Amino acid sequence: MKKVLLIFAVVLILVVMFSCTQISEMLSSKAKVSVVLTTGTEGEGDTTKPQEYSDVSTLGNFRNEVPWIKDIQKLEVKVSKFSYKYSTGPGEGKWATPTSVDQVIDLVSLDSTDISWLTFDIPKGAVIVALAFEVTQATVTINDQSYPVTIPSGKAKIVLKNMNWAINEDGEIALSIDWTRSIIKTGTDSYMLVPRIAYRWRGALKDLWAIEGRITHNGTAPTEPLLIGLYNGTDTTATPLVLKMIPVRREGNFYLGKHKPGEYTVVVWNNLTFTYEGTDVSFNATEATRTTFDHGKTNATTKLKLTY
């Protein structure tokens, strides 16, 4: 009888220890969220929610790249604090204790590489409601000459609201900064920073059903802006599903969004010339290349390699 009681006691202790371990793991279960800085324009990427929308058309976006923008060598901003607002139940949630980062970031360098900015832990199942960070200083370098950039008081603290992302896995939040339209020339050698930022969640399914790729010219990155259109099927006389500019700084890389499986055609134009009349934009171009492909037939993501 004593032997049976002893065995029962040992089993009971093991069950309690195992249960406590499971409960502890459940209570401490967290996901790692990385914040990545990248370059991009409004409407690019998955689950994109722009901080601001432009009041011009897609073609009109090219108009904002005024000549002096191309002379910018660096646009350095100093970010001093970062925080995020999250909710684990009913209610609006709470802000995490701000993290001091004091990091200087060259936004121009984002054209060639993403920057892994920081990582934080958050309970799995929690909902990220908002992000916030503060820009305290900015400098622009044009033709080897540096100029201070004014930061309006209303733009120093940037708050990205209404995210509502339920975090159940490790992943990334990509902050896409359209730096060419984040700086304004206010006078001779005078500049102002007005950040234009979009954001998206990069989880395990970030590339699912995406159509993306790269264009090269004679084996290298294009040295001219390109225009790319995506058409349903093979009829390129119809209205394109997507029509967007590929600036030189993108080095031929493009993202056309997520689309249902099917047959699509991509057309690329070069030798672009634009004519502006008020808010109307007209252009002339030469077709550089085109390809028709089956999207989603053998892979849920289509990565195109185009050349002209």
Short mmCIF file of C-alpha atoms in Angstrom, two decimals, residues 12-173:
data_model
loop_
_atom_site.label_atom_id
_atom_site.label_comp_id
_atom_site.label_asym_id
_atom_site.label_seq_id
_atom_site.Cartn_x
_atom_site.Cartn_y
_atom_site.Cartn_z
CA LEU A 12 1.27 13.72 -8.95
CA ILE A 13 4.42 15.80 -8.44
CA LEU A 14 5.47 15.24 -12.07
CA VAL A 15 2.00 16.21 -13.33
CA VAL A 16 2.01 19.39 -11.24
CA MET A 17 5.54 20.28 -12.39
CA PHE A 18 4.63 19.67 -16.04
CA SER A 19 1.43 21.70 -15.73
CA CYS A 20 3.24 24.59 -14.08
CA THR A 21 5.85 24.54 -16.83
CA GLN A 22 3.12 24.66 -19.49
CA ILE A 23 1.29 27.49 -17.70
CA SER A 24 4.54 29.41 -17.28
CA GLU A 25 5.33 29.00 -20.98
CA MET A 26 1.83 30.13 -21.92
CA LEU A 27 2.05 33.20 -19.69
CA SER A 28 5.50 34.14 -20.99
CA SER A 29 4.76 33.39 -24.63
CA LYS A 30 5.95 36.37 -26.61
CA ALA A 31 6.54 37.26 -30.23
CA LYS A 32 9.51 39.25 -31.52
CA VAL A 33 8.61 42.18 -33.73
CA SER A 34 11.35 43.88 -35.73
CA VAL A 35 11.00 47.37 -37.17
CA VAL A 36 12.64 47.71 -40.57
CA LEU A 37 13.19 50.97 -42.43
CA THR A 38 12.87 50.85 -46.20
CA THR A 39 12.17 53.19 -49.07
CA GLY A 40 8.87 53.19 -50.90
CA THR A 41 5.93 55.16 -52.15
CA GLU A 42 2.33 55.20 -51.08
CA GLY A 43 0.39 52.13 -52.15
CA GLU A 44 3.46 49.91 -52.48
CA GLY A 45 3.69 46.63 -50.59
CA ASP A 46 1.19 44.54 -48.68
CA THR A 47 -1.27 45.86 -46.10
CA THR A 48 0.04 49.35 -46.69
CA LYS A 49 -1.57 52.17 -44.75
CA PRO A 50 -0.06 55.51 -45.76
CA GLN A 51 0.45 58.21 -43.18
CA GLU A 52 -0.58 60.73 -45.84
CA TYR A 53 -2.13 60.38 -49.27
CA SER A 54 -1.03 62.38 -52.26
CA ASP A 55 -3.60 64.45 -54.16
CA VAL A 56 -1.90 63.76 -57.49
CA SER A 57 -2.15 60.81 -59.83
CA THR A 58 0.37 57.98 -60.08
CA LEU A 59 2.04 59.66 -63.03
CA GLY A 60 1.95 62.94 -61.17
CA ASN A 61 4.16 61.43 -58.45
CA PHE A 62 7.10 61.85 -60.85
CA ARG A 63 6.43 65.57 -60.95
CA ASN A 64 7.38 65.87 -57.29
CA GLU A 65 10.93 64.76 -58.04
CA VAL A 66 12.09 68.27 -58.84
CA PRO A 67 15.63 68.64 -60.25
CA TRP A 68 17.39 69.50 -56.99
CA ILE A 69 16.14 66.24 -55.43
CA LYS A 70 18.50 64.32 -57.72
CA ASP A 71 21.45 66.27 -56.30
CA ILE A 72 20.80 65.06 -52.73
CA GLN A 73 23.62 62.82 -51.49
CA LYS A 74 22.40 62.35 -47.93
CA LEU A 75 19.28 63.11 -45.89
CA GLU A 76 20.21 62.30 -42.31
CA VAL A 77 17.63 62.32 -39.53
CA LYS A 78 18.18 61.70 -35.84
CA VAL A 79 15.50 59.63 -34.12
CA SER A 80 15.55 59.92 -30.33
CA LYS A 81 12.61 57.89 -29.03
CA PHE A 82 10.41 54.98 -30.07
CA SER A 83 7.28 53.47 -28.52
CA TYR A 84 4.27 51.37 -29.47
CA LYS A 85 0.71 51.13 -28.25
CA TYR A 86 -0.81 47.68 -27.76
CA SER A 87 -3.91 46.02 -26.40
CA THR A 88 -4.32 42.61 -24.77
CA GLY A 89 -8.06 42.89 -24.18
CA PRO A 90 -11.04 45.24 -24.33
CA GLY A 91 -10.11 48.91 -24.32
CA GLU A 92 -7.86 51.21 -26.30
CA GLY A 93 -4.62 49.70 -24.99
CA LYS A 94 -1.54 51.23 -23.43
CA TRP A 95 1.73 52.73 -24.59
CA ALA A 96 4.91 50.82 -23.89
CA THR A 97 7.68 52.64 -22.06
CA PRO A 98 9.49 54.76 -24.69
CA THR A 99 12.84 53.39 -25.84
CA SER A 100 15.72 55.84 -26.26
CA VAL A 101 17.40 55.11 -29.58
CA ASP A 102 19.34 58.28 -30.52
CA GLN A 103 20.21 56.92 -33.95
CA VAL A 104 21.13 58.88 -37.07
CA ILE A 105 19.70 57.36 -40.25
CA ASP A 106 20.53 58.34 -43.82
CA LEU A 107 17.21 58.05 -45.63
CA VAL A 108 18.91 58.14 -49.05
CA SER A 109 20.76 54.90 -48.20
CA LEU A 110 17.38 53.14 -47.98
CA ASP A 111 17.28 53.15 -51.78
CA SER A 112 19.94 50.44 -51.81
CA THR A 113 19.33 48.53 -48.58
CA ASP A 114 16.80 48.10 -45.79
CA ILE A 115 17.85 49.01 -42.24
CA SER A 116 16.91 46.73 -39.33
CA TRP A 117 16.14 49.43 -36.81
CA LEU A 118 15.07 47.75 -33.57
CA THR A 119 13.27 44.71 -32.12
CA PHE A 120 10.79 44.45 -29.26
CA ASP A 121 8.87 41.64 -27.54
CA ILE A 122 5.09 41.64 -27.30
CA PRO A 123 2.69 39.03 -25.84
CA LYS A 124 1.33 36.70 -28.51
CA GLY A 125 -2.30 37.51 -29.18
CA ALA A 126 -1.80 41.20 -28.37
CA VAL A 127 -2.86 43.82 -30.91
CA ILE A 128 -0.49 46.58 -32.01
CA VAL A 129 -2.61 49.72 -32.20
CA ALA A 130 -0.03 52.40 -33.00
CA LEU A 131 3.66 53.27 -33.32
CA ALA A 132 5.35 56.53 -32.35
CA PHE A 133 8.84 57.95 -32.73
CA GLU A 134 10.42 61.38 -32.47
CA VAL A 135 12.73 63.08 -34.98
CA THR A 136 14.91 65.68 -33.27
CA GLN A 137 17.38 66.71 -35.95
CA ALA A 138 17.85 66.57 -39.73
CA THR A 139 20.56 67.51 -42.22
CA VAL A 140 20.64 67.35 -46.01
CA THR A 141 23.81 67.11 -48.11
CA ILE A 142 23.58 68.49 -51.65
CA ASN A 143 26.63 68.67 -53.94
CA ASP A 144 28.95 68.03 -50.96
CA GLN A 145 27.43 70.93 -48.98
CA SER A 146 25.44 70.22 -45.78
CA TYR A 147 22.40 72.27 -44.75
CA PRO A 148 20.27 72.09 -41.59
CA VAL A 149 16.69 70.98 -42.20
CA THR A 150 13.87 72.58 -40.23
CA ILE A 151 11.48 70.19 -38.49
CA PRO A 152 8.06 71.76 -37.86
CA SER A 153 6.87 71.23 -34.29
CA GLY A 154 3.83 69.34 -35.52
CA LYS A 155 6.00 66.89 -37.49
CA ALA A 156 8.72 66.12 -34.91
CA LYS A 157 6.64 63.42 -33.19
CA ILE A 158 5.33 60.93 -35.71
CA VAL A 159 2.40 58.76 -34.64
CA LEU A 160 1.17 55.99 -36.93
CA LYS A 161 -2.35 55.10 -35.80
CA ASN A 162 -5.10 52.57 -36.51
CA MET A 163 -2.83 49.60 -37.18
CA ASN A 164 -4.88 46.94 -35.38
CA TRP A 165 -2.46 44.08 -36.07
CA ALA A 166 -2.98 40.92 -34.01
CA ILE A 167 0.47 39.49 -33.31
CA ASN A 168 0.52 35.69 -33.24
CA GLU A 169 3.98 35.13 -34.70
CA ASP A 170 7.37 36.74 -35.09
CA GLY A 171 7.46 39.25 -37.91
CA GLU A 172 8.47 42.66 -39.18
CA ILE A 173 6.87 46.06 -39.42
#
